[in-house]
Amino acid sequence: MDDELEDEILGLLGTPEARAKGFVTMGEIVDRLVVRGYEEADVEHRVWSLLDRRRLTPNGYVRRMMKRRVADGMIHRRAYEFTLVAWDPDLDKQLELKPKSESGQ
């Protein structure tokens, strides 16, 4: 089931909608997979696991402004959510990382 869930998560990044936007938010991933019958906590745990293993990477955020009417006006509150993309391990190869001993420091 874990491999299936991982495939579902990574598959959401390849949808035409995600490709058009360039990302998927963690909330979108969780919401879509809960509707498909997965447990919310399992999806969240797997997303964090994919981030930890560098299969996903944050590439920005979405800001949402929430407003609530109160007796003497409005309360504004901002919420921020990561946007995620699939990480390609080949991109690590383009980095020129040298140990401190080789870099002269």
PDB file of C-alpha atoms in Angstrom:
ATOM      1  CA  MET A   1       0.000   0.000   0.000  1.00  0.00           C
ATOM      2  CA  ASP A   2       2.902   2.378   0.727  1.00  0.00           C
ATOM      3  CA  ASP A   3       4.277   2.104  -2.799  1.00  0.00           C
ATOM      4  CA  GLU A   4       0.792   2.650  -4.165  1.00  0.00           C
ATOM      5  CA  LEU A   5       0.321   5.766  -2.028  1.00  0.00           C
ATOM      6  CA  GLU A   6       3.724   7.091  -3.057  1.00  0.00           C
ATOM      7  CA  ASP A   7       2.853   6.518  -6.730  1.00  0.00           C
ATOM      8  CA  GLU A   8      -0.462   8.337  -6.231  1.00  0.00           C
ATOM      9  CA  ILE A   9       1.283  11.333  -4.649  1.00  0.00           C
ATOM     10  CA  LEU A  10       3.956  11.558  -7.334  1.00  0.00           C
ATOM     11  CA  GLY A  11       1.296  11.013 -10.001  1.00  0.00           C
ATOM     12  CA  LEU A  12      -0.542  14.142  -8.870  1.00  0.00           C
ATOM     13  CA  LEU A  13       2.562  16.159  -9.767  1.00  0.00           C
ATOM     14  CA  GLY A  14       2.301  14.928 -13.348  1.00  0.00           C
ATOM     15  CA  THR A  15      -1.313  15.876 -13.986  1.00  0.00           C
ATOM     16  CA  PRO A  16      -2.013  18.456 -16.707  1.00  0.00           C
ATOM     17  CA  GLU A  17      -3.282  20.880 -14.048  1.00  0.00           C
ATOM     18  CA  ALA A  18      -0.093  20.543 -11.987  1.00  0.00           C
ATOM     19  CA  ARG A  19       2.111  20.922 -15.057  1.00  0.00           C
ATOM     20  CA  ALA A  20       0.188  24.059 -16.088  1.00  0.00           C
ATOM     21  CA  LYS A  21       0.658  25.617 -12.623  1.00  0.00           C
ATOM     22  CA  GLY A  22       4.131  24.180 -12.143  1.00  0.00           C
ATOM     23  CA  PHE A  23       3.388  22.789  -8.671  1.00  0.00           C
ATOM     24  CA  VAL A  24       0.895  21.093  -6.347  1.00  0.00           C
ATOM     25  CA  THR A  25       0.289  22.169  -2.764  1.00  0.00           C
ATOM     26  CA  MET A  26       0.492  19.706   0.104  1.00  0.00           C
ATOM     27  CA  GLY A  27      -3.147  20.504   0.892  1.00  0.00           C
ATOM     28  CA  GLU A  28      -4.216  19.591  -2.650  1.00  0.00           C
ATOM     29  CA  ILE A  29      -2.378  16.276  -2.388  1.00  0.00           C
ATOM     30  CA  VAL A  30      -3.994  15.412   0.941  1.00  0.00           C
ATOM     31  CA  ASP A  31      -7.487  16.531  -0.127  1.00  0.00           C
ATOM     32  CA  ARG A  32      -7.420  14.562  -3.391  1.00  0.00           C
ATOM     33  CA  LEU A  33      -6.119  11.364  -1.839  1.00  0.00           C
ATOM     34  CA  VAL A  34      -8.478  11.449   1.153  1.00  0.00           C
ATOM     35  CA  VAL A  35     -11.354  11.516  -1.348  1.00  0.00           C
ATOM     36  CA  ARG A  36      -9.822   8.412  -2.974  1.00  0.00           C
ATOM     37  CA  GLY A  37      -9.981   6.600   0.363  1.00  0.00           C
ATOM     38  CA  TYR A  38      -6.555   7.153   1.914  1.00  0.00           C
ATOM     39  CA  GLU A  39      -6.217   8.219   5.536  1.00  0.00           C
ATOM     40  CA  GLU A  40      -5.241  11.881   6.012  1.00  0.00           C
ATOM     41  CA  ALA A  41      -2.411  11.066   8.434  1.00  0.00           C
ATOM     42  CA  ASP A  42      -0.990   8.424   6.076  1.00  0.00           C
ATOM     43  CA  VAL A  43      -0.877  10.872   3.170  1.00  0.00           C
ATOM     44  CA  GLU A  44       0.706  13.605   5.285  1.00  0.00           C
ATOM     45  CA  HIS A  45       3.299  11.185   6.653  1.00  0.00           C
ATOM     46  CA  ARG A  46       4.159   9.944   3.151  1.00  0.00           C
ATOM     47  CA  VAL A  47       4.541  13.520   1.810  1.00  0.00           C
ATOM     48  CA  TRP A  48       6.997  14.325   4.627  1.00  0.00           C
ATOM     49  CA  SER A  49       8.811  11.053   3.922  1.00  0.00           C
ATOM     50  CA  LEU A  50       9.113  11.952   0.225  1.00  0.00           C
ATOM     51  CA  LEU A  51      10.486  15.371   1.189  1.00  0.00           C
ATOM     52  CA  ASP A  52      12.975  13.731   3.545  1.00  0.00           C
ATOM     53  CA  ARG A  53      14.131  11.327   0.821  1.00  0.00           C
ATOM     54  CA  ARG A  54      14.358  14.163  -1.752  1.00  0.00           C
ATOM     55  CA  ARG A  55      11.644  12.744  -3.995  1.00  0.00           C
ATOM     56  CA  LEU A  56       9.665  15.975  -3.486  1.00  0.00           C
ATOM     57  CA  THR A  57      10.995  19.447  -2.889  1.00  0.00           C
ATOM     58  CA  PRO A  58       9.311  22.722  -1.909  1.00  0.00           C
ATOM     59  CA  ASN A  59       9.629  25.299  -4.641  1.00  0.00           C
ATOM     60  CA  GLY A  60       7.601  28.141  -3.203  1.00  0.00           C
ATOM     61  CA  TYR A  61       4.383  28.842  -1.360  1.00  0.00           C
ATOM     62  CA  VAL A  62       0.797  29.944  -1.796  1.00  0.00           C
ATOM     63  CA  ARG A  63      -0.505  32.739   0.410  1.00  0.00           C
ATOM     64  CA  ARG A  64      -4.178  32.855   1.262  1.00  0.00           C
ATOM     65  CA  MET A  65      -5.811  35.819   2.953  1.00  0.00           C
ATOM     66  CA  MET A  66      -8.677  34.868   5.236  1.00  0.00           C
ATOM     67  CA  LYS A  67     -11.168  37.389   6.533  1.00  0.00           C
ATOM     68  CA  ARG A  68     -13.631  37.098   9.377  1.00  0.00           C
ATOM     69  CA  ARG A  69     -16.281  39.635  10.212  1.00  0.00           C
ATOM     70  CA  VAL A  70     -16.451  40.643  13.862  1.00  0.00           C
ATOM     71  CA  ALA A  71     -18.665  43.138  15.641  1.00  0.00           C
ATOM     72  CA  ASP A  72     -16.260  46.054  15.183  1.00  0.00           C
ATOM     73  CA  GLY A  73     -14.852  45.250  11.729  1.00  0.00           C
ATOM     74  CA  MET A  74     -12.853  42.532   9.990  1.00  0.00           C
ATOM     75  CA  ILE A  75     -10.018  40.307  11.157  1.00  0.00           C
ATOM     76  CA  HIS A  76      -7.475  39.462   8.455  1.00  0.00           C
ATOM     77  CA  ARG A  77      -5.290  36.397   8.727  1.00  0.00           C
ATOM     78  CA  ARG A  78      -2.740  35.026   6.309  1.00  0.00           C
ATOM     79  CA  ALA A  79      -2.054  31.323   5.744  1.00  0.00           C
ATOM     80  CA  TYR A  80       0.931  29.988   3.824  1.00  0.00           C
ATOM     81  CA  GLU A  81       1.226  26.564   2.215  1.00  0.00           C
ATOM     82  CA  PHE A  82       4.219  24.925   0.529  1.00  0.00           C
ATOM     83  CA  THR A  83       4.100  24.268  -3.175  1.00  0.00           C
ATOM     84  CA  LEU A  84       5.783  21.002  -4.115  1.00  0.00           C
ATOM     85  CA  VAL A  85       7.451  19.613  -7.214  1.00  0.00           C
ATOM     86  CA  ALA A  86       9.077  16.275  -7.945  1.00  0.00           C
ATOM     87  CA  TRP A  87      12.835  16.296  -7.429  1.00  0.00           C
ATOM     88  CA  ASP A  88      15.040  14.841 -10.132  1.00  0.00           C
ATOM     89  CA  PRO A  89      18.173  13.284  -8.596  1.00  0.00           C
ATOM     90  CA  ASP A  90      20.077  14.155 -11.776  1.00  0.00           C
ATOM     91  CA  LEU A  91      19.767  17.810 -10.777  1.00  0.00           C
ATOM     92  CA  ASP A  92      22.062  17.113  -7.800  1.00  0.00           C
ATOM     93  CA  LYS A  93      24.827  16.255 -10.259  1.00  0.00           C
ATOM     94  CA  GLN A  94      24.894  19.833 -11.567  1.00  0.00           C
ATOM     95  CA  LEU A  95      26.061  21.119  -8.176  1.00  0.00           C
ATOM     96  CA  GLU A  96      29.779  21.519  -7.690  1.00  0.00           C
ATOM     97  CA  LEU A  97      30.143  20.695  -4.028  1.00  0.00           C
ATOM     98  CA  LYS A  98      33.695  20.213  -2.743  1.00  0.00           C
ATOM     99  CA  PRO A  99      34.815  19.182   0.725  1.00  0.00           C
ATOM    100  CA  LYS A 100      36.303  22.050   2.747  1.00  0.00           C
ATOM    101  CA  SER A 101      39.771  20.511   2.467  1.00  0.00           C
ATOM    102  CA  GLU A 102      39.642  20.725  -1.362  1.00  0.00           C
ATOM    103  CA  SER A 103      38.194  24.232  -1.503  1.00  0.00           C
ATOM    104  CA  GLY A 104      41.090  25.775   0.438  1.00  0.00           C
ATOM    105  CA  GLN A 105      39.028  26.764   3.493  1.00  0.00           C
TER     106      GLN A 105
END
